[in-house]
């Protein structure tokens, strides 16, 4: 059995990909996920609007050449010419793959007719894909949802448009735009898409365990799976899933000492990436995810969220793990 997948000239090491998540999959997080087995980690989405490219937030997201592994950069927008220009710009600064976002259900994205709102307009979808593919020489991939609501699951139509216009891999989240992240992901549409096209299809949505990853691959026939929210506070899920897919055997959960080491490294990376003022604030949500199982009542998280100083965050985390190890 082949445990890998190819996107253009790139042979991925396995079938497990880290999904792009706004405010989560920054450089620090992507590096961790790759280290723990993600064959590809897609960047946070970047606006195609050049007026925001010089903002601090955009600049933090655009350090592509500092990235290890294959650099897949996701862009979002609704104007074909702007999307083409954004693709060119990101390739110039180091992107190996351009990923088009037509999957984000966030209102602030959709009100600009970007993200999953585009699924309502297949002609515009085609124009954007054509413009981006023509603008760059690197592979162009696409992320979509199954449709814009449960009465309009047009994922197969969009997939055929993508294939006919040069998209080299298609990731599909098993919910519609209207579903947001509510309810459960459905995989029938992903299965239908895989049967309708020959390009690599990547299944996404509610893949939280190695067993679920295997089930989704088997049920849909997809070429790979993409993990998003299940990796928050759990970057080692990629090694667990990759190992299970290759061997059929489960890895032991990381020891608490390893969780401590991973989290401290993550927090330190966030401090370095965002600075001593913003870094500690961004670290709070990640620490909450890491400790969700151990701090179920949120007592430590409440205390941690009041800490403003980077150095004090490390002290508090080390104290917490020392007490945890003693129990």
mmCIF file of N, CA and C in Angstrom, residues 178-229:
data_model
loop_
_atom_site.group_PDB
_atom_site.id
_atom_site.type_symbol
_atom_site.label_atom_id
_atom_site.label_comp_id
_atom_site.label_asym_id
_atom_site.label_seq_id
_atom_site.Cartn_x
_atom_site.Cartn_y
_atom_site.Cartn_z
ATOM 1 N N UNK A 178 -22.700 27.182 5.536
ATOM 2 C CA UNK A 178 -23.715 27.492 6.539
ATOM 3 C C UNK A 178 -23.523 26.696 7.827
ATOM 4 N N UNK A 179 -22.908 25.527 7.721
ATOM 5 C CA UNK A 179 -22.712 24.675 8.906
ATOM 6 C C UNK A 179 -21.659 25.241 9.855
ATOM 7 N N UNK A 180 -20.804 26.125 9.343
ATOM 8 C CA UNK A 180 -19.676 26.617 10.139
ATOM 9 C C UNK A 180 -18.898 25.398 10.670
ATOM 10 N N UNK A 181 -18.832 25.263 12.010
ATOM 11 C CA UNK A 181 -18.179 24.080 12.601
ATOM 12 C C UNK A 181 -19.157 23.302 13.474
ATOM 13 N N UNK A 182 -20.445 23.512 13.231
ATOM 14 C CA UNK A 182 -21.472 22.853 14.026
ATOM 15 C C UNK A 182 -21.760 21.446 13.489
ATOM 16 N N UNK A 183 -22.368 20.629 14.352
ATOM 17 C CA UNK A 183 -22.736 19.286 13.929
ATOM 18 C C UNK A 183 -21.517 18.433 13.608
ATOM 19 N N UNK A 184 -21.739 17.425 12.803
ATOM 20 C CA UNK A 184 -20.664 16.506 12.429
ATOM 21 C C UNK A 184 -20.340 16.634 10.949
ATOM 22 N N UNK A 185 -19.079 16.446 10.631
ATOM 23 C CA UNK A 185 -18.669 16.448 9.225
ATOM 24 C C UNK A 185 -19.289 15.247 8.522
ATOM 25 N N UNK A 186 -19.666 15.428 7.258
ATOM 26 C CA UNK A 186 -20.168 14.301 6.462
ATOM 27 C C UNK A 186 -19.162 14.015 5.351
ATOM 28 N N UNK A 187 -19.024 12.746 5.067
ATOM 29 C CA UNK A 187 -17.976 12.322 4.142
ATOM 30 C C UNK A 187 -18.517 11.805 2.811
ATOM 31 N N UNK A 188 -19.844 11.734 2.680
ATOM 32 C CA UNK A 188 -20.414 11.252 1.426
ATOM 33 C C UNK A 188 -20.059 12.162 0.256
ATOM 34 N N UNK A 189 -20.090 13.480 0.506
ATOM 35 C CA UNK A 189 -19.751 14.415 -0.576
ATOM 36 C C UNK A 189 -18.282 14.288 -0.957
ATOM 37 N N UNK A 190 -17.426 14.112 0.038
ATOM 38 C CA UNK A 190 -16.001 13.929 -0.260
ATOM 39 C C UNK A 190 -15.800 12.657 -1.086
ATOM 40 N N UNK A 191 -16.525 11.614 -0.740
ATOM 41 C CA UNK A 191 -16.447 10.362 -1.503
ATOM 42 C C UNK A 191 -16.894 10.582 -2.942
ATOM 43 N N UNK A 192 -17.984 11.334 -3.113
ATOM 44 C CA UNK A 192 -18.488 11.617 -4.466
ATOM 45 C C UNK A 192 -17.494 12.447 -5.259
ATOM 46 N N UNK A 193 -16.843 13.381 -4.588
ATOM 47 C CA UNK A 193 -15.839 14.206 -5.262
ATOM 48 C C UNK A 193 -14.661 13.344 -5.718
ATOM 49 N N UNK A 194 -14.209 12.470 -4.853
ATOM 50 C CA UNK A 194 -13.079 11.605 -5.208
ATOM 51 C C UNK A 194 -13.425 10.723 -6.407
ATOM 52 N N UNK A 195 -14.665 10.273 -6.479
ATOM 53 C CA UNK A 195 -15.088 9.432 -7.599
ATOM 54 C C UNK A 195 -15.235 10.226 -8.893
ATOM 55 N N UNK A 196 -15.412 11.554 -8.761
ATOM 56 C CA UNK A 196 -15.669 12.387 -9.939
ATOM 57 C C UNK A 196 -14.409 12.951 -10.577
ATOM 58 N N UNK A 197 -13.308 13.000 -9.836
ATOM 59 C CA UNK A 197 -12.090 13.611 -10.364
ATOM 60 C C UNK A 197 -10.899 12.689 -10.138
ATOM 61 N N UNK A 198 -9.829 12.956 -10.857
ATOM 62 C CA UNK A 198 -8.636 12.130 -10.727
ATOM 63 C C UNK A 198 -7.512 12.824 -9.963
ATOM 64 N N UNK A 199 -7.654 14.121 -9.687
ATOM 65 C CA UNK A 199 -6.605 14.814 -8.949
ATOM 66 C C UNK A 199 -6.633 14.375 -7.490
ATOM 67 N N UNK A 200 -5.518 14.535 -6.737
ATOM 68 C CA UNK A 200 -5.509 14.131 -5.336
ATOM 69 C C UNK A 200 -6.564 14.884 -4.529
ATOM 70 N N UNK A 201 -7.330 14.141 -3.734
ATOM 71 C CA UNK A 201 -8.359 14.723 -2.871
ATOM 72 C C UNK A 201 -7.949 14.482 -1.419
ATOM 73 N N UNK A 202 -8.023 15.544 -0.633
ATOM 74 C CA UNK A 202 -7.608 15.500 0.774
ATOM 75 C C UNK A 202 -8.846 15.723 1.639
ATOM 76 N N UNK A 203 -9.170 14.758 2.479
ATOM 77 C CA UNK A 203 -10.374 14.819 3.308
ATOM 78 C C UNK A 203 -10.077 15.532 4.621
ATOM 79 N N UNK A 204 -10.996 16.404 5.030
ATOM 80 C CA UNK A 204 -10.820 17.233 6.221
ATOM 81 C C UNK A 204 -12.140 17.306 6.989
ATOM 82 N N UNK A 205 -12.039 17.406 8.310
ATOM 83 C CA UNK A 205 -13.222 17.595 9.136
ATOM 84 C C UNK A 205 -13.413 16.495 10.164
ATOM 85 N N UNK A 206 -13.293 16.844 11.448
ATOM 86 C CA UNK A 206 -13.560 15.928 12.564
ATOM 87 C C UNK A 206 -12.640 14.714 12.589
ATOM 88 N N UNK A 207 -11.444 14.848 12.068
ATOM 89 C CA UNK A 207 -10.479 13.743 12.138
ATOM 90 C C UNK A 207 -9.645 13.959 13.392
ATOM 91 N N UNK A 208 -9.991 13.234 14.447
ATOM 92 C CA UNK A 208 -9.439 13.498 15.767
ATOM 93 C C UNK A 208 -8.585 12.378 16.332
ATOM 94 N N UNK A 209 -8.615 11.215 15.691
ATOM 95 C CA UNK A 209 -7.852 10.060 16.174
ATOM 96 C C UNK A 209 -7.250 9.315 14.986
ATOM 97 N N UNK A 210 -6.241 8.480 15.233
ATOM 98 C CA UNK A 210 -5.695 7.655 14.157
ATOM 99 C C UNK A 210 -6.751 6.755 13.519
ATOM 100 N N UNK A 211 -7.624 6.182 14.353
ATOM 101 C CA UNK A 211 -8.663 5.296 13.829
ATOM 102 C C UNK A 211 -9.628 6.054 12.923
ATOM 103 N N UNK A 212 -9.971 7.283 13.301
ATOM 104 C CA UNK A 212 -10.878 8.078 12.476
ATOM 105 C C UNK A 212 -10.208 8.439 11.153
ATOM 106 N N UNK A 213 -8.921 8.702 11.193
ATOM 107 C CA UNK A 213 -8.187 8.999 9.960
ATOM 108 C C UNK A 213 -8.250 7.815 8.998
ATOM 109 N N UNK A 214 -8.040 6.615 9.521
ATOM 110 C CA UNK A 214 -8.098 5.420 8.682
ATOM 111 C C UNK A 214 -9.495 5.215 8.121
ATOM 112 N N UNK A 215 -10.495 5.423 8.961
ATOM 113 C CA UNK A 215 -11.880 5.271 8.522
ATOM 114 C C UNK A 215 -12.202 6.234 7.383
ATOM 115 N N UNK A 216 -11.820 7.494 7.546
ATOM 116 C CA UNK A 216 -12.139 8.497 6.524
ATOM 117 C C UNK A 216 -11.440 8.185 5.212
ATOM 118 N N UNK A 217 -10.193 7.767 5.283
ATOM 119 C CA UNK A 217 -9.480 7.378 4.061
ATOM 120 C C UNK A 217 -10.181 6.204 3.380
ATOM 121 N N UNK A 218 -10.538 5.202 4.155
ATOM 122 C CA UNK A 218 -11.184 4.011 3.589
ATOM 123 C C UNK A 218 -12.560 4.347 3.021
ATOM 124 N N UNK A 219 -13.328 5.143 3.734
ATOM 125 C CA UNK A 219 -14.699 5.424 3.330
ATOM 126 C C UNK A 219 -14.758 6.321 2.102
ATOM 127 N N UNK A 220 -13.936 7.342 2.070
ATOM 128 C CA UNK A 220 -14.004 8.321 0.977
ATOM 129 C C UNK A 220 -13.140 7.943 -0.214
ATOM 130 N N UNK A 221 -12.107 7.122 0.021
ATOM 131 C CA UNK A 221 -11.135 6.848 -1.039
ATOM 132 C C UNK A 221 -10.179 7.991 -1.243
ATOM 133 N N UNK A 222 -10.188 8.967 -0.328
ATOM 134 C CA UNK A 222 -9.321 10.142 -0.453
ATOM 135 C C UNK A 222 -7.854 9.729 -0.469
ATOM 136 N N UNK A 223 -7.041 10.619 -1.015
ATOM 137 C CA UNK A 223 -5.609 10.346 -1.134
ATOM 138 C C UNK A 223 -4.841 10.711 0.126
ATOM 139 N N UNK A 224 -5.405 11.586 0.947
ATOM 140 C CA UNK A 224 -4.753 12.029 2.178
ATOM 141 C C UNK A 224 -5.808 12.617 3.093
ATOM 142 N N UNK A 225 -5.399 12.869 4.340
ATOM 143 C CA UNK A 225 -6.316 13.520 5.273
ATOM 144 C C UNK A 225 -5.649 14.785 5.803
ATOM 145 N N UNK A 226 -6.500 15.722 6.218
ATOM 146 C CA UNK A 226 -6.034 17.007 6.736
ATOM 147 C C UNK A 226 -6.609 17.194 8.137
ATOM 148 N N UNK A 227 -5.741 17.530 9.075
ATOM 149 C CA UNK A 227 -6.149 17.702 10.469
ATOM 150 C C UNK A 227 -5.994 19.165 10.864
ATOM 151 N N UNK A 228 -7.041 19.712 11.476
ATOM 152 C CA UNK A 228 -7.013 21.102 11.902
ATOM 153 C C UNK A 228 -7.159 21.224 13.402
ATOM 154 N N UNK A 229 -8.404 21.404 13.863
ATOM 155 C CA UNK A 229 -8.633 21.706 15.279
ATOM 156 C C UNK A 229 -8.109 20.625 16.224
#
